[in-house]
Coordinates of C-alpha atoms in Angstrom, one line a residue:
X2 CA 98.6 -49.0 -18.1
X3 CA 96.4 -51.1 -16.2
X4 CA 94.4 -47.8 -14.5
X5 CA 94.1 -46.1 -17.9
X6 CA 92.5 -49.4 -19.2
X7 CA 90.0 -49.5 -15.8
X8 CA 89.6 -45.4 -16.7
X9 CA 87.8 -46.2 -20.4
X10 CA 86.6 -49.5 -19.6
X11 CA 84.4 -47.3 -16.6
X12 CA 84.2 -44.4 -19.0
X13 CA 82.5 -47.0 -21.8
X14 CA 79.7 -48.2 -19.0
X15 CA 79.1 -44.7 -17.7
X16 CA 78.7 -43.8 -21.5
X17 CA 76.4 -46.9 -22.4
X18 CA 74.1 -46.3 -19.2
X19 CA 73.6 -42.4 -20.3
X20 CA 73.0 -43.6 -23.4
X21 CA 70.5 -46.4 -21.9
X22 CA 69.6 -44.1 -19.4
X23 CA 68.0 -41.2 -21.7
X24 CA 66.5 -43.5 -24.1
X25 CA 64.3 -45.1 -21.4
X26 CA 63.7 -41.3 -20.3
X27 CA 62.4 -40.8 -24.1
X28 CA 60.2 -44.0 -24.3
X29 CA 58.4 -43.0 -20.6
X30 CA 58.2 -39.3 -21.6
X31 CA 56.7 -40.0 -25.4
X32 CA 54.2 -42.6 -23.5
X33 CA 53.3 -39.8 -21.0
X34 CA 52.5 -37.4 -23.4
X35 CA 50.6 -39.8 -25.7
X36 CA 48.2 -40.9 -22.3
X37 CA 47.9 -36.9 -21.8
X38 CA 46.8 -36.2 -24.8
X39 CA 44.4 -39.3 -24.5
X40 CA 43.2 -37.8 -21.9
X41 CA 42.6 -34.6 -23.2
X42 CA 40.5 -35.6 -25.8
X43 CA 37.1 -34.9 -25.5
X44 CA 33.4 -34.2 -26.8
X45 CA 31.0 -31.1 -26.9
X46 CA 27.6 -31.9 -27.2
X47 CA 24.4 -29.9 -26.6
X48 CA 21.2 -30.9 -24.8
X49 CA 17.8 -29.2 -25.3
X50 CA 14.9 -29.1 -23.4
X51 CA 11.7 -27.6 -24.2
X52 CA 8.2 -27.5 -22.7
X53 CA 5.2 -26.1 -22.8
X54 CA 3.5 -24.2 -19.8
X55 CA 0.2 -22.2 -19.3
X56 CA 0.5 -18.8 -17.9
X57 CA -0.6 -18.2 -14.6
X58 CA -0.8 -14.1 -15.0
X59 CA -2.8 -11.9 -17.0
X60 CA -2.7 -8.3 -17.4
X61 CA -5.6 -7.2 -19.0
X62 CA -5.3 -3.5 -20.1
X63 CA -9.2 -2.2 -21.2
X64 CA -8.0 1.4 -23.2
X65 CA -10.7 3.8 -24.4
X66 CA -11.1 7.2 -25.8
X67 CA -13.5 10.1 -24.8
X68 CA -14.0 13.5 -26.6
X69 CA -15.4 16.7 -25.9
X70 CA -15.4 20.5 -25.9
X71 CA -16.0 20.7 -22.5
X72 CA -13.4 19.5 -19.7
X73 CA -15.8 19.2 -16.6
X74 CA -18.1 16.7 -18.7
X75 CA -15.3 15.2 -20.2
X76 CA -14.3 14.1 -16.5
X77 CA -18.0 13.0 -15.8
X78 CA -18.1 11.0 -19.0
X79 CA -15.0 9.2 -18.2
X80 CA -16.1 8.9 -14.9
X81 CA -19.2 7.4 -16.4
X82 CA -17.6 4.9 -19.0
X83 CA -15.3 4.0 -15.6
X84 CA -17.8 2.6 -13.7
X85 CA -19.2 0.5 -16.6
X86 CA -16.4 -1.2 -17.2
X87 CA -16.0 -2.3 -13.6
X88 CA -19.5 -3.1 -12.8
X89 CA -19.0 -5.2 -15.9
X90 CA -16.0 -6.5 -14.8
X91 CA -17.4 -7.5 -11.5
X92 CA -20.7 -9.1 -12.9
X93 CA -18.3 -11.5 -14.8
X94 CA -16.7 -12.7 -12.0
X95 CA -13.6 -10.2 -11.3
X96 CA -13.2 -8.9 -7.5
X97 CA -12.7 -5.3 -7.2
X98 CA -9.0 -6.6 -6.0
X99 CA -8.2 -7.4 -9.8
X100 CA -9.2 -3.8 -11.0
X101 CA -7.4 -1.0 -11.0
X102 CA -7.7 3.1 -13.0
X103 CA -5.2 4.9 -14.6
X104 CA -5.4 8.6 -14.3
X105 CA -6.7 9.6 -17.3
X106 CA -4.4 11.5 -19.9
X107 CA -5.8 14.3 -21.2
X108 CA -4.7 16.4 -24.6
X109 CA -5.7 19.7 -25.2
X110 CA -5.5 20.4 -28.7
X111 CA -5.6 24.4 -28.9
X112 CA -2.6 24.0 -26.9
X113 CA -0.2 22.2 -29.2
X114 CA 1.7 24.4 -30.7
X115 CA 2.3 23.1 -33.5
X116 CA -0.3 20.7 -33.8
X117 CA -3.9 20.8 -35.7
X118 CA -7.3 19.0 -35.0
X119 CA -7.0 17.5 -37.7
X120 CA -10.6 18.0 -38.8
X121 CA -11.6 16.9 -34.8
X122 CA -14.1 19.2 -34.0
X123 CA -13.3 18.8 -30.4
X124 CA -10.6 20.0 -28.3
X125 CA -10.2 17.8 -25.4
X126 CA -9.9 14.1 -25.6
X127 CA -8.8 11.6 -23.0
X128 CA -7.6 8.6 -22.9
X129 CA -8.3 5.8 -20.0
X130 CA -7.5 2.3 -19.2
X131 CA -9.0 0.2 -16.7
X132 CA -6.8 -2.8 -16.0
X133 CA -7.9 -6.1 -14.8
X134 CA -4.5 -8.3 -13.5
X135 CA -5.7 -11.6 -12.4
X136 CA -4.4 -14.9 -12.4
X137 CA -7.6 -16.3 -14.1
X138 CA -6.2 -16.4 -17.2
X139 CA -9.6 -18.9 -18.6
X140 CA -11.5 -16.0 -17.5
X141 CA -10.1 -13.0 -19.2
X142 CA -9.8 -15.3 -22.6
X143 CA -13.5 -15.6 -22.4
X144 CA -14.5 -12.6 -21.1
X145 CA -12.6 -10.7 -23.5
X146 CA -14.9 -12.4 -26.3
X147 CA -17.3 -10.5 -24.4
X148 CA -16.6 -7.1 -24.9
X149 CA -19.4 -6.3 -27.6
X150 CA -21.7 -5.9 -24.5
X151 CA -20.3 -2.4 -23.7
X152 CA -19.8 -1.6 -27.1
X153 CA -23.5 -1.7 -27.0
X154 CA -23.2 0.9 -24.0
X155 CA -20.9 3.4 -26.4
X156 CA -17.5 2.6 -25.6
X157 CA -15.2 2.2 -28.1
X158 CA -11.5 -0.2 -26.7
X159 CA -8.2 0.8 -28.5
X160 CA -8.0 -3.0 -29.4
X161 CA -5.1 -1.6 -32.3
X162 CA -2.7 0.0 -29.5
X163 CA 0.4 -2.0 -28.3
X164 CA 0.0 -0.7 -24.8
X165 CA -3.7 -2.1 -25.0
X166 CA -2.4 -6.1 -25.6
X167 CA -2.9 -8.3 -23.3
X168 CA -0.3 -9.4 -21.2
X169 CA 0.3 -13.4 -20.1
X170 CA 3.2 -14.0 -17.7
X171 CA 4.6 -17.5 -16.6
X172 CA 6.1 -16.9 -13.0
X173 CA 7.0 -20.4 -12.4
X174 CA 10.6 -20.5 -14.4
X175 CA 12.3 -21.3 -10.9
X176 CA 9.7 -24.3 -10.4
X177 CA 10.6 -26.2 -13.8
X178 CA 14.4 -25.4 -14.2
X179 CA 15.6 -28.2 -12.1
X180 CA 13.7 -31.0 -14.0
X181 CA 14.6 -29.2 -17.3
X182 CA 18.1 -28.5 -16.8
X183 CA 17.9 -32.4 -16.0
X184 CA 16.5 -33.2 -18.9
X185 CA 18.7 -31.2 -21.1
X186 CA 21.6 -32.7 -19.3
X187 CA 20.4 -36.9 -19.9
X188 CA 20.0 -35.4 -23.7
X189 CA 23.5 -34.0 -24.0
X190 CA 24.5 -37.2 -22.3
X191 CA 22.8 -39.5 -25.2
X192 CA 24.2 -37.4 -27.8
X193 CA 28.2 -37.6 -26.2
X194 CA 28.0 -41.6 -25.6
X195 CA 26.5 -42.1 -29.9
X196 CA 29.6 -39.9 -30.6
X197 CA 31.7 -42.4 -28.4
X198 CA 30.2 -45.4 -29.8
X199 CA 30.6 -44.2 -33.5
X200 CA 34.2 -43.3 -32.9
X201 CA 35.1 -46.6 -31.3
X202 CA 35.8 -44.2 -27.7
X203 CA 34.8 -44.9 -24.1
X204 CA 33.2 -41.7 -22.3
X205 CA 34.6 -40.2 -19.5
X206 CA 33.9 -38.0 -17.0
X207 CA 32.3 -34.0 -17.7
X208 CA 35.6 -31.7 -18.0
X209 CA 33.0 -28.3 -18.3
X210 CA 29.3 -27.5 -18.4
X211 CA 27.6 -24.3 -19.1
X212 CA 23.8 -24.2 -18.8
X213 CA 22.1 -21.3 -21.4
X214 CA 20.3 -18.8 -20.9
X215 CA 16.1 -20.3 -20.1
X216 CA 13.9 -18.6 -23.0
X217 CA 10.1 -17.9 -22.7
X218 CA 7.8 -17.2 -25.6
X219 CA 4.6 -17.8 -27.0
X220 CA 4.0 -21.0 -28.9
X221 CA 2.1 -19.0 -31.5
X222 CA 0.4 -15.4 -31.9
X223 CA -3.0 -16.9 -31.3
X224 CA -2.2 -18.5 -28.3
X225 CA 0.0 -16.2 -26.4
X226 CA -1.2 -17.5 -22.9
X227 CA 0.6 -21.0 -23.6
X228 CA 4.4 -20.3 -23.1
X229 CA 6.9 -21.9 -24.7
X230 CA 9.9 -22.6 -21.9
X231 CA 13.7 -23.7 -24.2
X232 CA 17.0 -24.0 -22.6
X233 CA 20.0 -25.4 -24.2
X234 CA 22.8 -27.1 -21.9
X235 CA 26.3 -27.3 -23.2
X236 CA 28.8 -29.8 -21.8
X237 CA 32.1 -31.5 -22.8
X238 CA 33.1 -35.1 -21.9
X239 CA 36.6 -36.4 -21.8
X240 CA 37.0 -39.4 -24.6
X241 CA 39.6 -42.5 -23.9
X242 CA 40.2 -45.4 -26.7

């Protein structure tokens, strides 16, 4: 009698600590949980930086047109128009370095098929580009205002053709990133910690950062030599009450 008494009396306490037992389990593992989840919250916030830069390269594409009936002086004239241009060039300051000739493309018009003149009463024309690439870029911006001087000589510039534009080129992405990706970063930064501060939070650490793509365009179509340099950073803070 008195072991079966000692058997449920032990029974009872190895019941009650079990019971004890798994309810502290329950209070620690509801108390983890709630920290993780504390600690996963978080913030994603972007950055921008955005500057402005001068070019430092010019391509500078000088596209004309000649006509004729007769393909040896067709050659002479271009040859002729060639050596304007460059002793032009070179009189306003641009070493023979900086220019360089395209062969010429020439389009015989009796021998398109299924083409006409088009009331042309020639049936050759060429056309030519001298190209100046420099990394004057104040130079071809004013001597480009210039051009009316061989006009006066009879050559005509296919201003109107894409391939004929102007060209302005920032090399110097690799120069500014650091500083900008910086910048971009203290921004994201500012925006994360007035989140933190409006939600009553304490910023953490970064859990992830992605830097964009850097962009380059032109501030405006009448100033396509100033660049316009944009990259947007992306990064996500852990949050904590």
């Amino acid at each position: 009698m008195t072991n079966s008494k000692s058997s449920a009396a032990s029974a009872l306490i190895l019941g009650i600590s079990l019971v004890l037992g798994l309810a502290v389990l329950g209070v620690l593992l509801g108390t983890a949980v709630t920290q993780y989840r504390q600690f996963e919250r978080s913030v994603t916030v972007k950055g921008l930086s955005e500057r402005e830069f001068t070019a430092d390269i010019a391509i500078w594409p000088l596209q004309f047109t000649e006509a004729s009936n007769d393909l040896p002086k067709l050659y002479i004239l271009l040859d002729e128009r060639i050596a304007t241009i460059k002793s032009f060039l070179r009189d306003k300051g641009f070493s023979s370095d900086e220019i360089s000739v395209s062969a010429p493309a020439i389009t015989d018009k009796s021998a398109q098929q299924y083409g006409n003149n088009g009331g042309s009463p020639f049936r050759y024309t060429s056309e030519q580009t001298v190209t100046v690439y420099t990394d004057n870029i104040e130079k071809v911006r004013e001597v480009s205002r210039e051009l009316s001087e061989l006009g006066q000589k009879g050559i005509a510039f296919n201003g109107n053709n894409y391939q004929a534009q102007t060209e302005y080129i920032f090399t110097k992405l690799n120069q500014v990133k650091p500083t900008m990706i910086e910048e971009a970063t203290r921004q994201a930064r500012a925006v994360a910690e007035k989140f933190a501060a409006d939600s009553d939070s304490v910023l953490g650490k970064i859990k992830r950062a992605s830097q964009g793509q850097f962009s380059i365009s032109d501030r405006d179509k009448n100033n396509p030599h100033i660049k316009k340099v944009r990259v947007v950073s992306t990064v996500e803070y852990y949050l904590s009450d």
